[in-house]
N, CA, C and O atoms as a GROMACS GRO file, in nm:
protein
  364
    1MET      N    1   0.612  -2.470   1.332
    1MET     CA    2   0.584  -2.501   1.471
    1MET      C    3   0.501  -2.629   1.475
    1MET      O    4   0.399  -2.640   1.406
    2ASP      N    5   0.543  -2.725   1.554
    2ASP     CA    6   0.468  -2.850   1.562
    2ASP      C    7   0.346  -2.835   1.652
    2ASP      O    8   0.330  -2.734   1.722
    3LYS      N    9   0.262  -2.935   1.650
    3LYS     CA   10   0.134  -2.931   1.722
    3LYS      C   11   0.152  -2.908   1.872
    3LYS      O   12   0.078  -2.829   1.932
    4SER      N   13   0.247  -2.974   1.931
    4SER     CA   14   0.272  -2.960   2.074
    4SER      C   15   0.316  -2.818   2.109
    4SER      O   16   0.272  -2.761   2.209
    5ALA      N   17   0.402  -2.761   2.027
    5ALA     CA   18   0.450  -2.624   2.050
    5ALA      C   19   0.336  -2.524   2.033
    5ALA      O   20   0.329  -2.425   2.107
    6MET      N   21   0.246  -2.549   1.936
    6MET     CA   22   0.131  -2.460   1.917
    6MET      C   23   0.040  -2.463   2.040
    6MET      O   24  -0.006  -2.359   2.087
    7LYS      N   25   0.015  -2.582   2.090
    7LYS     CA   26  -0.070  -2.595   2.210
    7LYS      C   27  -0.007  -2.520   2.326
    7LYS      O   28  -0.076  -2.448   2.399
    8GLN      N   29   0.123  -2.536   2.344
    8GLN     CA   30   0.190  -2.469   2.455
    8GLN      C   31   0.186  -2.318   2.438
    8GLN      O   32   0.166  -2.245   2.535
    9SER      N   33   0.204  -2.271   2.316
    9SER     CA   34   0.198  -2.128   2.288
    9SER      C   35   0.060  -2.071   2.321
    9SER      O   36   0.048  -1.965   2.382
   10MET      N   37  -0.045  -2.143   2.279
   10MET     CA   38  -0.181  -2.098   2.308
   10MET      C   39  -0.207  -2.098   2.458
   10MET      O   40  -0.269  -2.005   2.510
   11PHE      N   41  -0.161  -2.200   2.528
   11PHE     CA   42  -0.177  -2.206   2.673
   11PHE      C   43  -0.105  -2.089   2.739
   11PHE      O   44  -0.162  -2.022   2.826
   12ASP      N   45   0.018  -2.064   2.698
   12ASP     CA   46   0.097  -1.955   2.758
   12ASP      C   47   0.030  -1.820   2.736
   12ASP      O   48   0.024  -1.738   2.828
   13ARG      N   49  -0.019  -1.795   2.616
   13ARG     CA   50  -0.085  -1.668   2.587
   13ARG      C   51  -0.212  -1.651   2.670
   13ARG      O   52  -0.237  -1.543   2.724
   14THR      N   53  -0.290  -1.757   2.681
   14THR     CA   54  -0.413  -1.752   2.760
   14THR      C   55  -0.380  -1.729   2.907
   14THR      O   56  -0.447  -1.651   2.975
   15GLU      N   57  -0.278  -1.795   2.955
   15GLU     CA   58  -0.237  -1.780   3.095
   15GLU      C   59  -0.196  -1.635   3.126
   15GLU      O   60  -0.226  -1.584   3.234
   16ARG      N   61  -0.129  -1.570   3.030
   16ARG     CA   62  -0.085  -1.432   3.051
   16ARG      C   63  -0.201  -1.334   3.063
   16ARG      O   64  -0.189  -1.232   3.132
   17ILE      N   65  -0.313  -1.362   2.997
   17ILE     CA   66  -0.425  -1.267   3.000
   17ILE      C   67  -0.546  -1.320   3.077
   17ILE      O   68  -0.656  -1.266   3.064
   18LYS      N   69  -0.527  -1.425   3.156
   18LYS     CA   70  -0.642  -1.487   3.221
   18LYS      C   71  -0.716  -1.391   3.314
   18LYS      O   72  -0.839  -1.396   3.320
   19GLU      N   73  -0.645  -1.304   3.385
   19GLU     CA   74  -0.714  -1.210   3.474
   19GLU      C   75  -0.800  -1.112   3.393
   19GLU      O   76  -0.910  -1.076   3.436
   20GLU      N   77  -0.751  -1.071   3.278
   20GLU     CA   78  -0.830  -0.985   3.189
   20GLU      C   79  -0.956  -1.058   3.140
   20GLU      O   80  -1.064  -0.999   3.133
   21LEU      N   81  -0.941  -1.185   3.107
   21LEU     CA   82  -1.056  -1.263   3.062
   21LEU      C   83  -1.156  -1.285   3.174
   21LEU      O   84  -1.277  -1.281   3.151
   22PHE      N   85  -1.108  -1.308   3.296
   22PHE     CA   86  -1.199  -1.321   3.410
   22PHE      C   87  -1.275  -1.191   3.434
   22PHE      O   88  -1.395  -1.193   3.461
   23ALA      N   89  -1.205  -1.078   3.423
   23ALA     CA   90  -1.270  -0.948   3.441
   23ALA      C   91  -1.375  -0.924   3.333
   23ALA      O   92  -1.481  -0.869   3.360
   24LEU      N   93  -1.344  -0.964   3.211
   24LEU     CA   94  -1.440  -0.951   3.101
   24LEU      C   95  -1.564  -1.036   3.129
   24LEU      O   96  -1.677  -0.990   3.110
   25SER      N   97  -1.544  -1.156   3.174
   25SER     CA   98  -1.655  -1.244   3.210
   25SER      C   99  -1.740  -1.183   3.321
   25SER      O  100  -1.863  -1.185   3.314
   26ASP      N  101  -1.674  -1.129   3.423
   26ASP     CA  102  -1.746  -1.065   3.534
   26ASP      C  103  -1.825  -0.944   3.486
   26ASP      O  104  -1.937  -0.922   3.531
   27TYR      N  105  -1.768  -0.866   3.394
   27TYR     CA  106  -1.837  -0.749   3.339
   27TYR      C  107  -1.965  -0.791   3.268
   27TYR      O  108  -2.071  -0.732   3.289
   28ILE      N  109  -1.956  -0.893   3.184
   28ILE     CA  110  -2.073  -0.939   3.110
   28ILE      C  111  -2.178  -0.992   3.206
   28ILE      O  112  -2.297  -0.967   3.190
   29TYR      N  113  -2.134  -1.067   3.307
   29TYR     CA  114  -2.228  -1.120   3.407
   29TYR      C  115  -2.297  -1.007   3.484
   29TYR      O  116  -2.416  -1.017   3.515
   30SER      N  117  -2.224  -0.903   3.515
   30SER     CA  118  -2.277  -0.791   3.594
   30SER      C  119  -2.360  -0.693   3.514
   30SER      O  120  -2.424  -0.605   3.571
   31ASN      N  121  -2.359  -0.706   3.382
   31ASN     CA  122  -2.434  -0.616   3.294
   31ASN      C  123  -2.521  -0.698   3.199
   31ASN      O  124  -2.497  -0.700   3.078
   32PRO      N  125  -2.623  -0.765   3.253
   32PRO     CA  126  -2.704  -0.853   3.168
   32PRO      C  127  -2.781  -0.776   3.061
   32PRO      O  128  -2.833  -0.667   3.085
   33GLU      N  129  -2.787  -0.834   2.944
   33GLU     CA  130  -2.860  -0.776   2.831
   33GLU      C  131  -2.939  -0.888   2.764
   33GLU      O  132  -2.894  -1.002   2.759
   34SER      N  133  -3.056  -0.855   2.713
   34SER     CA  134  -3.139  -0.958   2.652
   34SER      C  135  -3.093  -0.988   2.509
   34SER      O  136  -3.012  -0.915   2.450
   35ALA      N  137  -3.147  -1.096   2.455
   35ALA     CA  138  -3.107  -1.146   2.323
   35ALA      C  139  -3.116  -1.038   2.216
   35ALA      O  140  -3.212  -0.962   2.209
   36TYR      N  141  -3.013  -1.034   2.134
   36TYR     CA  142  -3.000  -0.941   2.022
   36TYR      C  143  -2.986  -0.795   2.066
   36TYR      O  144  -2.992  -0.704   1.983
   37LYS      N  145  -2.966  -0.774   2.195
   37LYS     CA  146  -2.945  -0.638   2.247
   37LYS      C  147  -2.822  -0.635   2.339
   37LYS      O  148  -2.817  -0.557   2.434
   38GLU      N  149  -2.724  -0.720   2.310
   38GLU     CA  150  -2.605  -0.731   2.393
   38GLU      C  151  -2.500  -0.629   2.351
   38GLU      O  152  -2.386  -0.664   2.321
   39TYR      N  153  -2.539  -0.503   2.350
   39TYR     CA  154  -2.451  -0.397   2.299
   39TYR      C  155  -2.328  -0.375   2.388
   39TYR      O  156  -2.218  -0.360   2.336
   40LYS      N  157  -2.345  -0.373   2.519
   40LYS     CA  158  -2.230  -0.355   2.610
   40LYS      C  159  -2.134  -0.473   2.600
   40LYS      O  160  -2.012  -0.455   2.591
   41ALA      N  161  -2.190  -0.592   2.601
   41ALA     CA  162  -2.106  -0.713   2.593
   41ALA      C  163  -2.030  -0.717   2.462
   41ALA      O  164  -1.910  -0.744   2.460
   42ALA      N  165  -2.100  -0.691   2.352
   42ALA     CA  166  -2.034  -0.694   2.221
   42ALA      C  167  -1.923  -0.589   2.213
   42ALA      O  168  -1.816  -0.616   2.157
   43ALA      N  169  -1.948  -0.471   2.269
   43ALA     CA  170  -1.847  -0.365   2.267
   43ALA      C  171  -1.723  -0.406   2.347
   43ALA      O  172  -1.611  -0.385   2.302
   44GLU      N  173  -1.743  -0.464   2.464
   44GLU     CA  174  -1.629  -0.506   2.546
   44GLU      C  175  -1.553  -0.622   2.482
   44GLU      O  176  -1.430  -0.624   2.483
   45LEU      N  177  -1.627  -0.716   2.426
   45LEU     CA  178  -1.562  -0.830   2.360
   45LEU      C  179  -1.480  -0.785   2.240
   45LEU      O  180  -1.365  -0.827   2.224
   46THR      N  181  -1.538  -0.701   2.154
   46THR     CA  182  -1.463  -0.658   2.035
   46THR      C  183  -1.344  -0.571   2.074
   46THR      O  184  -1.239  -0.579   2.011
   47LYS      N  185  -1.360  -0.488   2.177
   47LYS     CA  186  -1.248  -0.407   2.224
   47LYS      C  187  -1.134  -0.497   2.274
   47LYS      O  188  -1.017  -0.471   2.246
   48THR      N  189  -1.170  -0.601   2.346
   48THR     CA  190  -1.069  -0.694   2.400
   48THR      C  191  -0.996  -0.765   2.287
   48THR      O  192  -0.872  -0.770   2.287
   49TRP      N  193  -1.069  -0.820   2.191
   49TRP     CA  194  -1.003  -0.892   2.081
   49TRP      C  195  -0.914  -0.798   2.000
   49TRP      O  196  -0.802  -0.834   1.964
   50ARG      N  197  -0.964  -0.676   1.973
   50ARG     CA  198  -0.880  -0.580   1.899
   50ARG      C  199  -0.752  -0.547   1.976
   50ARG      O  200  -0.644  -0.536   1.916
   51SER      N  201  -0.762  -0.532   2.107
   51SER     CA  202  -0.644  -0.497   2.187
   51SER      C  203  -0.538  -0.607   2.184
   51SER      O  204  -0.422  -0.583   2.219
   52HIS      N  205  -0.578  -0.726   2.143
   52HIS     CA  206  -0.483  -0.838   2.133
   52HIS      C  207  -0.448  -0.869   1.988
   52HIS      O  208  -0.400  -0.978   1.957
   53GLY      N  209  -0.473  -0.772   1.900
   53GLY     CA  210  -0.428  -0.784   1.762
   53GLY      C  211  -0.521  -0.856   1.666
   53GLY      O  212  -0.483  -0.884   1.553
   54PHE      N  213  -0.642  -0.885   1.709
   54PHE     CA  214  -0.736  -0.951   1.619
   54PHE      C  215  -0.802  -0.849   1.528
   54PHE      O  216  -0.828  -0.736   1.567
   55ALA      N  217  -0.829  -0.891   1.404
   55ALA     CA  218  -0.910  -0.812   1.312
   55ALA      C  219  -1.055  -0.846   1.345
   55ALA      O  220  -1.092  -0.964   1.348
   56VAL      N  221  -1.137  -0.746   1.368
   56VAL     CA  222  -1.275  -0.770   1.410
   56VAL      C  223  -1.372  -0.722   1.302
   56VAL      O  224  -1.367  -0.607   1.258
   57GLU      N  225  -1.458  -0.812   1.261
   57GLU     CA  226  -1.566  -0.779   1.167
   57GLU      C  227  -1.695  -0.774   1.250
   57GLU      O  228  -1.740  -0.877   1.301
   58GLU      N  229  -1.752  -0.657   1.263
   58GLU     CA  230  -1.875  -0.643   1.340
   58GLU      C  231  -1.996  -0.669   1.253
   58GLU      O  232  -1.987  -0.667   1.130
   59ARG      N  233  -2.110  -0.693   1.317
   59ARG     CA  234  -2.237  -0.720   1.250
   59ARG      C  235  -2.228  -0.843   1.160
   59ARG      O  236  -2.285  -0.846   1.051
   60ALA      N  237  -2.156  -0.943   1.205
   60ALA     CA  238  -2.142  -1.067   1.128
   60ALA      C  239  -2.280  -1.131   1.110
   60ALA      O  240  -2.359  -1.138   1.204
   61GLY      N  241  -2.306  -1.176   0.991
   61GLY     CA  242  -2.434  -1.239   0.962
   61GLY      C  243  -2.552  -1.144   0.968
   61GLY      O  244  -2.667  -1.186   0.970
   62GLY      N  245  -2.522  -1.014   0.969
   62GLY     CA  246  -2.628  -0.914   0.971
   62GLY      C  247  -2.686  -0.885   1.109
   62GLY      O  248  -2.781  -0.808   1.120
   63LEU      N  249  -2.632  -0.945   1.213
   63LEU     CA  250  -2.680  -0.919   1.349
   63LEU      C  251  -2.598  -0.807   1.412
   63LEU      O  252  -2.475  -0.810   1.407
   64GLU      N  253  -2.664  -0.710   1.470
   64GLU     CA  254  -2.595  -0.593   1.525
   64GLU      C  255  -2.491  -0.628   1.630
   64GLU      O  256  -2.388  -0.561   1.638
   65THR      N  257  -2.515  -0.728   1.711
   65THR     CA  258  -2.425  -0.758   1.823
   65THR      C  259  -2.334  -0.878   1.797
   65THR      O  260  -2.267  -0.925   1.889
   66SER      N  261  -2.331  -0.928   1.675
   66SER     CA  262  -2.243  -1.041   1.644
   66SER      C  263  -2.113  -0.990   1.582
   66SER      O  264  -2.106  -0.879   1.530
   67PHE      N  265  -2.010  -1.073   1.590
   67PHE     CA  266  -1.881  -1.035   1.532
   67PHE      C  267  -1.798  -1.158   1.506
   67PHE      O  268  -1.823  -1.267   1.558
   68VAL      N  269  -1.697  -1.139   1.423
   68VAL     CA  270  -1.596  -1.241   1.397
   68VAL      C  271  -1.461  -1.176   1.426
   68VAL      O  272  -1.431  -1.069   1.373
   69ALA      N  273  -1.381  -1.240   1.508
   69ALA     CA  274  -1.246  -1.192   1.537
   69ALA      C  275  -1.148  -1.291   1.476
   69ALA      O  276  -1.154  -1.411   1.502
   70SER      N  277  -1.057  -1.239   1.394
   70SER     CA  278  -0.962  -1.326   1.323
   70SER      C  279  -0.819  -1.282   1.351
   70SER      O  280  -0.790  -1.163   1.364
   71ALA      N  281  -0.732  -1.380   1.359
   71ALA     CA  282  -0.589  -1.353   1.374
   71ALA      C  283  -0.514  -1.445   1.280
   71ALA      O  284  -0.561  -1.555   1.248
   72GLY      N  285  -0.402  -1.402   1.238
   72GLY     CA  286  -0.321  -1.486   1.151
   72GLY      C  287  -0.316  -1.431   1.011
   72GLY      O  288  -0.399  -1.349   0.972
   73PRO      N  289  -0.221  -1.476   0.936
   73PRO     CA  290  -0.204  -1.426   0.799
   73PRO      C  291  -0.313  -1.478   0.706
   73PRO      O  292  -0.345  -1.597   0.708
   74THR      N  293  -0.368  -1.392   0.627
   74THR     CA  294  -0.469  -1.435   0.530
   74THR      C  295  -0.401  -1.506   0.414
   74THR      O  296  -0.288  -1.472   0.376
   75GLY      N  297  -0.469  -1.603   0.358
   75GLY     CA  298  -0.416  -1.675   0.244
   75GLY      C  299  -0.314  -1.780   0.279
   75GLY      O  300  -0.257  -1.843   0.190
   76GLN      N  301  -0.289  -1.801   0.408
   76GLN     CA  302  -0.192  -1.902   0.450
   76GLN      C  303  -0.260  -2.003   0.540
   76GLN      O  304  -0.357  -1.970   0.609
   77ALA      N  305  -0.211  -2.123   0.540
   77ALA     CA  306  -0.265  -2.226   0.629
   77ALA      C  307  -0.216  -2.200   0.771
   77ALA      O  308  -0.096  -2.183   0.794
   78TYR      N  309  -0.307  -2.198   0.865
   78TYR     CA  310  -0.273  -2.184   1.005
   78TYR      C  311  -0.386  -2.244   1.087
   78TYR      O  312  -0.496  -2.262   1.034
   79PRO      N  313  -0.363  -2.276   1.212
   79PRO     CA  314  -0.467  -2.337   1.294
   79PRO      C  315  -0.588  -2.244   1.307
   79PRO      O  316  -0.573  -2.122   1.316
   80VAL      N  317  -0.706  -2.302   1.308
   80VAL     CA  318  -0.830  -2.226   1.322
   80VAL      C  319  -0.901  -2.275   1.448
   80VAL      O  320  -0.918  -2.395   1.468
   81ILE      N  321  -0.941  -2.181   1.530
   81ILE     CA  322  -1.018  -2.212   1.650
   81ILE      C  323  -1.146  -2.132   1.642
   81ILE      O  324  -1.144  -2.010   1.625
   82ASP      N  325  -1.258  -2.200   1.654
   82ASP     CA  326  -1.388  -2.133   1.654
   82ASP      C  327  -1.442  -2.132   1.796
   82ASP      O  328  -1.435  -2.233   1.866
   83ILE      N  329  -1.495  -2.018   1.836
   83ILE     CA  330  -1.560  -2.007   1.967
   83ILE      C  331  -1.698  -1.948   1.944
   83ILE      O  332  -1.711  -1.839   1.889
   84LEU      N  333  -1.799  -2.019   1.986
   84LEU     CA  334  -1.935  -1.969   1.979
   84LEU      C  335  -1.976  -1.937   2.122
   84LEU      O  336  -1.978  -2.026   2.208
   85ALA      N  337  -2.008  -1.812   2.148
   85ALA     CA  338  -2.044  -1.771   2.283
   85ALA      C  339  -2.182  -1.710   2.285
   85ALA      O  340  -2.215  -1.626   2.201
   86GLU      N  341  -2.262  -1.751   2.381
   86GLU     CA  342  -2.391  -1.688   2.407
   86GLU      C  343  -2.366  -1.591   2.521
   86GLU      O  344  -2.325  -1.632   2.630
   87TYR      N  345  -2.390  -1.465   2.498
   87TYR     CA  346  -2.364  -1.368   2.604
   87TYR      C  347  -2.482  -1.280   2.635
   87TYR      O  348  -2.467  -1.168   2.683
   88ASP      N  349  -2.602  -1.332   2.607
   88ASP     CA  350  -2.722  -1.261   2.649
   88ASP      C  351  -2.768  -1.318   2.783
   88ASP      O  352  -2.734  -1.430   2.821
   89ALA      N  353  -2.848  -1.237   2.854
   89ALA     CA  354  -2.900  -1.282   2.983
   89ALA      C  355  -3.017  -1.376   2.958
   89ALA      O  356  -3.102  -1.351   2.873
   90LEU      N  357  -3.019  -1.482   3.032
   90LEU     CA  358  -3.129  -1.577   3.019
   90LEU      C  359  -3.241  -1.532   3.113
   90LEU      O  360  -3.218  -1.499   3.229
   91GLY      N  361  -3.360  -1.531   3.061
   91GLY     CA  362  -3.471  -1.482   3.143
   91GLY      C  363  -3.570  -1.588   3.176
   91GLY      O  364  -3.669  -1.560   3.245
   0.00000   0.00000   0.00000
């Protein structure tokens, strides 16, 4: 798959689940949690990624509410996208 086709595929997939992503964002906004205690947010995020076929490693880096979600075949070259999200409530 060439670069243009990959971009289009990612756009199409995101477009199909955008309402789910908006609802997830609204849930996190409506359920504020302080730093390192984002248990509800982490649970919803990991549930969402798993429901879309991602392998989820919880407690990444030794933090209870951190995680890594991975998709794609292991041991093969494929595009990598990193997303760093802060989902604690700012006080």
